[in-house]
Amino acid sequence: MGKIFAFHGGIHPPENKKQSTRSPIRPAPVPAQLTVPLQQHIGAPAKPCVQPGHHVLKGQVIALAQGKISTSVHAPSSGTVIEIAPKPVPHVSGLSAPCIVIETDGKDTWIDHTGLPDYTQLKQNELIDYIRHHGISGMGGAGFPTDIKLHLGDDHIVNTLVINAAECEPYITADDMLLRERAEQVIGGIEIINYLLRPSHILIGIEDNKSHAIRVLEEAVRKSSLNIDIVVVPTKYPSGGEKQLIKLLTGVEVPSGKIPADVGIVCQNVGTAAAIHQAVTQGIPLISRIVTVTGDAVRKPQNLEALIGTPFKTLLTAADLQENKLSRLVMGGPMMGFTIEDDQIPVIKTSNCIIAATLDEMPPAPPALACIRCGLCEQVCPAELLPQQLHWFAKSRELEKAKHHNLFDCIECGACSYVCPSNIPLVQYYRYAKNEIREEEAEQRKAEQARQRFEARQARLEQEKVDKENRRRERAEQAAKAQKAKQAAPASESTPKATAPGDELKKLKTAAAIARTKLKKAQTALEKAKAEGMDDLSELTEQHQLAEKAANEAQQAFEQAEKSAATAAPSGPDLKQLKTQAAVARTKLKKAQQALKNAEEKGQDGIESLRTTVQELEAKAAAAQQAFDDAEQSNEASHTAPGENPKLNGLKEDAEKAKATLDKAEKALAAAIESGSPAAEKMKAGVEKLSAKYQAAQSAYEAEAKSTTPTTAPAKKEEAQLDAKTLKQNVSIMRTKLKKAEKALEEADAGSDTAVELKAEIDRLTSLHNEAKLALEAVEAKQQADAAKQGIDLKQLKVDAAMARAAVTKAERAIKKQQETEPEAELTSLKESLLAAQNHAEQLNKTLSQFE
């Protein structure tokens, strides 16, 4: 018998334990449905691993532990899973929680289960995982997962193992009956815990009102090889509290905010020890527990071993409930339990008692009165708190003060409410304050996380700005170094070499563009000053005049250089440029003719002026066309033979390479189709692309070859095709270059020489893009006009041809799908549709090729 210490406070309420200890533990009936909550413990709820409709066996895992603090859930009996949905659970909030509903089959068929032949052969971590997998959690308190207490790590050294057999709360006798009938299972579980923790001292604390259980327990301890001390403590509520029992048995006080393991002590309940023994020696998971069913409203108070998920109504019926006498149904003891309204709520791993109370047994609480400051609550508080202060803080929502007065050390034993002469429900106030503090802390954590994310984003953006500025500075420094090195070079090296006429012309054009940009800025500044009525207009006017003079000089220099370059060019006129100018002239003429036609139809003013403009444009278009024709005729004599033309040889080589690649791809496609490879469809698309590439290369080669021979009508047609494609490419190229220049201008520093040069380049590219676009429009207009002469709408013809090609593709896919789903199906009608679509598409493409 060890030394007994004392803890502060405590009360002596009526025990009411003898009613339920007169009969042995009996098995509870197996209900038609078992409702198994996924969360029966502190921590993360288990995750279902079954679905509605699955048949499960007794002891089968139906939900797996999630996270570090969690345990698995097992089927309490065999049957079929019919639902996984929120259901009412035994909780003070009265809310629902996710549950697995099993419709039992009445067979109670087990899975194959055997215990460990020798658990000492396993490593400690493996044995702890085995216990976790079997769903063992605390059965005497809040349901803390047992594997956490058994795996404390190297930071905690366990000196003392305390086994809680006190069961101090009135009415509850589940642990008492367990010790009377199954003490050897409890001792067996203690031996397993001893193997895992290796404590130097083992204490079993039990109240002196359990004489029968003490005798049986002493007999079981004598048979054990362990050095176990049974310490009988005086009956006082709440001596079964973890910290209170540790103080009683060891004299050690667990500090505020700490756990017993921090002072080298681990506490386990006797029910938990028995469950560990069953799991390790027999392979039985935690699927049942002993529940005390008592109260004056039942005729047969007793302890029932009920399956987890059994409705309370089944247990009450087994205890012969008198419905007419029932006033309140309490889950747990009268001190720490709570009233429930639904008798279909299921038993969980922490359900140790159900009290069916009459009105006389548990009358309604009288109305609360004002606190008289008697101090009785402080005298009985086992945690040595100031319940009166905590009540005022909770009532006035001074939550921070309540927290600093160690509110979370309150075990909610209800001793303060029991002795309060004003009938104040103190525990309810404490629970409310705890929940509010937890919610506020959760909101603060969220706000802190949001603040950290925002600050991280701001820091990232600031760093990006700094990096961008550093890169800009580095570029400027490199440019300055290059300029300095260029200026410092020897005179012999810095003497400019003769540049090509084209490069000199380009420089003059850029200088003219820069001068025009400066002139625009000066003009804008002068106009703004005039609009605002500024005084220093003379200086701005002078700057504008100088800028205008510089722009005129630069433009004149460029024009003179351009004329001299045109005069000195030995190769004659630029055939491509003359053709573009002719196309532009025709487009302008067409637009003027359309404007004249609209004016004549609507009777608008200025018709004569429009006619004069049309006549001038007709003359210009004729002159441009004549210049192009003359240059084309003079250029024909300069063509070389096909075998001596380097460009022709290169195009021929490109066409041959494209043909070889296409042949290889077609062979690979044929092999894939024959083997039924799923990649055949993707390979088919690749072959089509290669075929188009080969056709383009062959067309380019043929066009170049024909251009080296005397001009014939078919050759002119091929040249027109090539010109149209070339113009489209020019438009695309100019557009791409223009976008790149605009992007570079955005990144350049405003007002720098680079920005000015880029603006000039943008002006030049814009002009070239517009010229190429006009030339392309002229060629397309000519194609449409040629088609219109034959009564064909070229745009509609292109649409019809595209739709016809789509119809061919659709028919091919339909045949392929039919072959995959029904290999032996008749495909005659689908093949006929495909053939008709191919013929139609071929006719349209043939017609379209005449004008493209």
Tab-separated table of N, CA, C and O in Angstrom, residues 178-179 181-192 220 270-278 281-282 284 290 305:
chain	number	residue	atom	x	y	z
A	178	LEU	N	-15.775	-4.336	-14.516
A	178	LEU	CA	-14.692	-4.874	-15.324
A	178	LEU	C	-13.615	-5.498	-14.438
A	178	LEU	O	-13.131	-6.604	-14.710
A	179	LEU	N	-13.261	-4.815	-13.323
A	179	LEU	CA	-12.246	-5.343	-12.426
A	179	LEU	C	-12.750	-6.582	-11.696
A	179	LEU	O	-11.986	-7.530	-11.448
A	181	GLU	N	-14.814	-8.860	-12.821
A	181	GLU	CA	-14.974	-10.030	-13.673
A	181	GLU	C	-13.782	-10.280	-14.605
A	181	GLU	O	-13.581	-11.413	-15.055
A	182	ARG	N	-12.993	-9.264	-14.922
A	182	ARG	CA	-11.927	-9.438	-15.924
A	182	ARG	C	-10.631	-8.760	-15.469
A	182	ARG	O	-9.951	-8.098	-16.252
A	183	ALA	N	-10.282	-8.955	-14.235
A	183	ALA	CA	-9.072	-8.311	-13.711
A	183	ALA	C	-7.831	-8.813	-14.420
A	183	ALA	O	-6.852	-8.069	-14.613
A	184	GLU	N	-7.845	-10.090	-14.835
A	184	GLU	CA	-6.653	-10.631	-15.503
A	184	GLU	C	-6.394	-9.931	-16.838
A	184	GLU	O	-5.245	-9.792	-17.271
A	185	GLN	N	-7.475	-9.484	-17.530
A	185	GLN	CA	-7.286	-8.738	-18.774
A	185	GLN	C	-6.644	-7.381	-18.496
A	185	GLN	O	-5.786	-6.916	-19.268
A	186	VAL	N	-7.042	-6.758	-17.398
A	186	VAL	CA	-6.456	-5.463	-17.038
A	186	VAL	C	-4.971	-5.628	-16.741
A	186	VAL	O	-4.128	-4.838	-17.222
A	187	ILE	N	-4.621	-6.640	-15.964
A	187	ILE	CA	-3.206	-6.862	-15.636
A	187	ILE	C	-2.425	-7.202	-16.903
A	187	ILE	O	-1.280	-6.762	-17.103
A	188	GLY	N	-3.041	-8.000	-17.797
A	188	GLY	CA	-2.364	-8.312	-19.064
A	188	GLY	C	-2.102	-7.058	-19.886
A	188	GLY	O	-1.032	-6.920	-20.505
A	189	GLY	N	-3.051	-6.145	-19.925
A	189	GLY	CA	-2.832	-4.885	-20.636
A	189	GLY	C	-1.746	-4.044	-19.992
A	189	GLY	O	-0.949	-3.391	-20.684
A	190	ILE	N	-1.685	-4.068	-18.626
A	190	ILE	CA	-0.631	-3.317	-17.936
A	190	ILE	C	0.743	-3.874	-18.302
A	190	ILE	O	1.716	-3.121	-18.470
A	191	GLU	N	0.848	-5.195	-18.432
A	191	GLU	CA	2.135	-5.793	-18.806
A	191	GLU	C	2.574	-5.337	-20.202
A	191	GLU	O	3.769	-5.093	-20.449
A	192	ILE	N	1.618	-5.222	-21.133
A	192	ILE	CA	1.963	-4.741	-22.479
A	192	ILE	C	2.412	-3.282	-22.431
A	192	ILE	O	3.409	-2.901	-23.073
A	220	ALA	N	-5.146	-10.862	-8.733
A	220	ALA	CA	-4.571	-10.861	-10.073
A	220	ALA	C	-3.157	-10.308	-10.068
A	220	ALA	O	-2.287	-10.778	-10.812
A	270	VAL	N	-8.353	1.666	-16.783
A	270	VAL	CA	-8.393	0.198	-16.732
A	270	VAL	C	-9.105	-0.372	-17.950
A	270	VAL	O	-8.741	-1.444	-18.459
A	271	GLY	N	-10.126	0.310	-18.447
A	271	GLY	CA	-10.814	-0.152	-19.645
A	271	GLY	C	-9.893	-0.129	-20.852
A	271	GLY	O	-9.929	-1.031	-21.701
A	272	THR	N	-9.039	0.884	-20.945
A	272	THR	CA	-8.081	0.963	-22.042
A	272	THR	C	-7.070	-0.168	-21.954
A	272	THR	O	-6.702	-0.777	-22.960
A	273	ALA	N	-6.593	-0.484	-20.734
A	273	ALA	CA	-5.641	-1.581	-20.554
A	273	ALA	C	-6.251	-2.905	-20.993
A	273	ALA	O	-5.601	-3.717	-21.664
A	274	ALA	N	-7.526	-3.152	-20.648
A	274	ALA	CA	-8.179	-4.394	-21.062
A	274	ALA	C	-8.336	-4.451	-22.577
A	274	ALA	O	-8.167	-5.515	-23.198
A	275	ALA	N	-8.647	-3.317	-23.217
A	275	ALA	CA	-8.799	-3.286	-24.666
A	275	ALA	C	-7.463	-3.563	-25.358
A	275	ALA	O	-7.408	-4.252	-26.382
A	276	ILE	N	-6.351	-3.039	-24.798
A	276	ILE	CA	-5.031	-3.317	-25.358
A	276	ILE	C	-4.730	-4.809	-25.282
A	276	ILE	O	-4.209	-5.410	-26.223
A	277	HIS	N	-5.066	-5.423	-24.147
A	277	HIS	CA	-4.813	-6.862	-23.977
A	277	HIS	C	-5.594	-7.679	-25.002
A	277	HIS	O	-5.052	-8.606	-25.628
A	278	GLN	N	-6.861	-7.343	-25.223
A	278	GLN	CA	-7.663	-8.079	-26.204
A	278	GLN	C	-7.105	-7.914	-27.619
A	278	GLN	O	-7.072	-8.871	-28.396
A	281	THR	N	-3.437	-9.877	-27.732
A	281	THR	CA	-3.437	-11.337	-27.530
A	281	THR	C	-4.455	-12.069	-28.400
A	281	THR	O	-4.254	-13.246	-28.730
A	282	GLN	N	-5.567	-11.395	-28.778
A	282	GLN	CA	-6.603	-12.070	-29.549
A	282	GLN	C	-6.870	-11.424	-30.910
A	282	GLN	O	-7.627	-11.970	-31.713
A	284	ILE	N	-8.541	-8.687	-31.383
A	284	ILE	CA	-9.889	-8.101	-31.369
A	284	ILE	C	-9.766	-6.579	-31.299
A	284	ILE	O	-9.220	-6.047	-30.321
A	290	ILE	N	-18.145	-1.678	-22.089
A	290	ILE	CA	-19.121	-1.876	-21.013
A	290	ILE	C	-19.783	-0.537	-20.728
A	290	ILE	O	-19.113	0.480	-20.541
A	305	GLU	N	-22.403	-5.097	-22.061
A	305	GLU	CA	-21.308	-4.970	-23.024
A	305	GLU	C	-21.940	-4.739	-24.391
A	305	GLU	O	-22.476	-5.663	-25.009
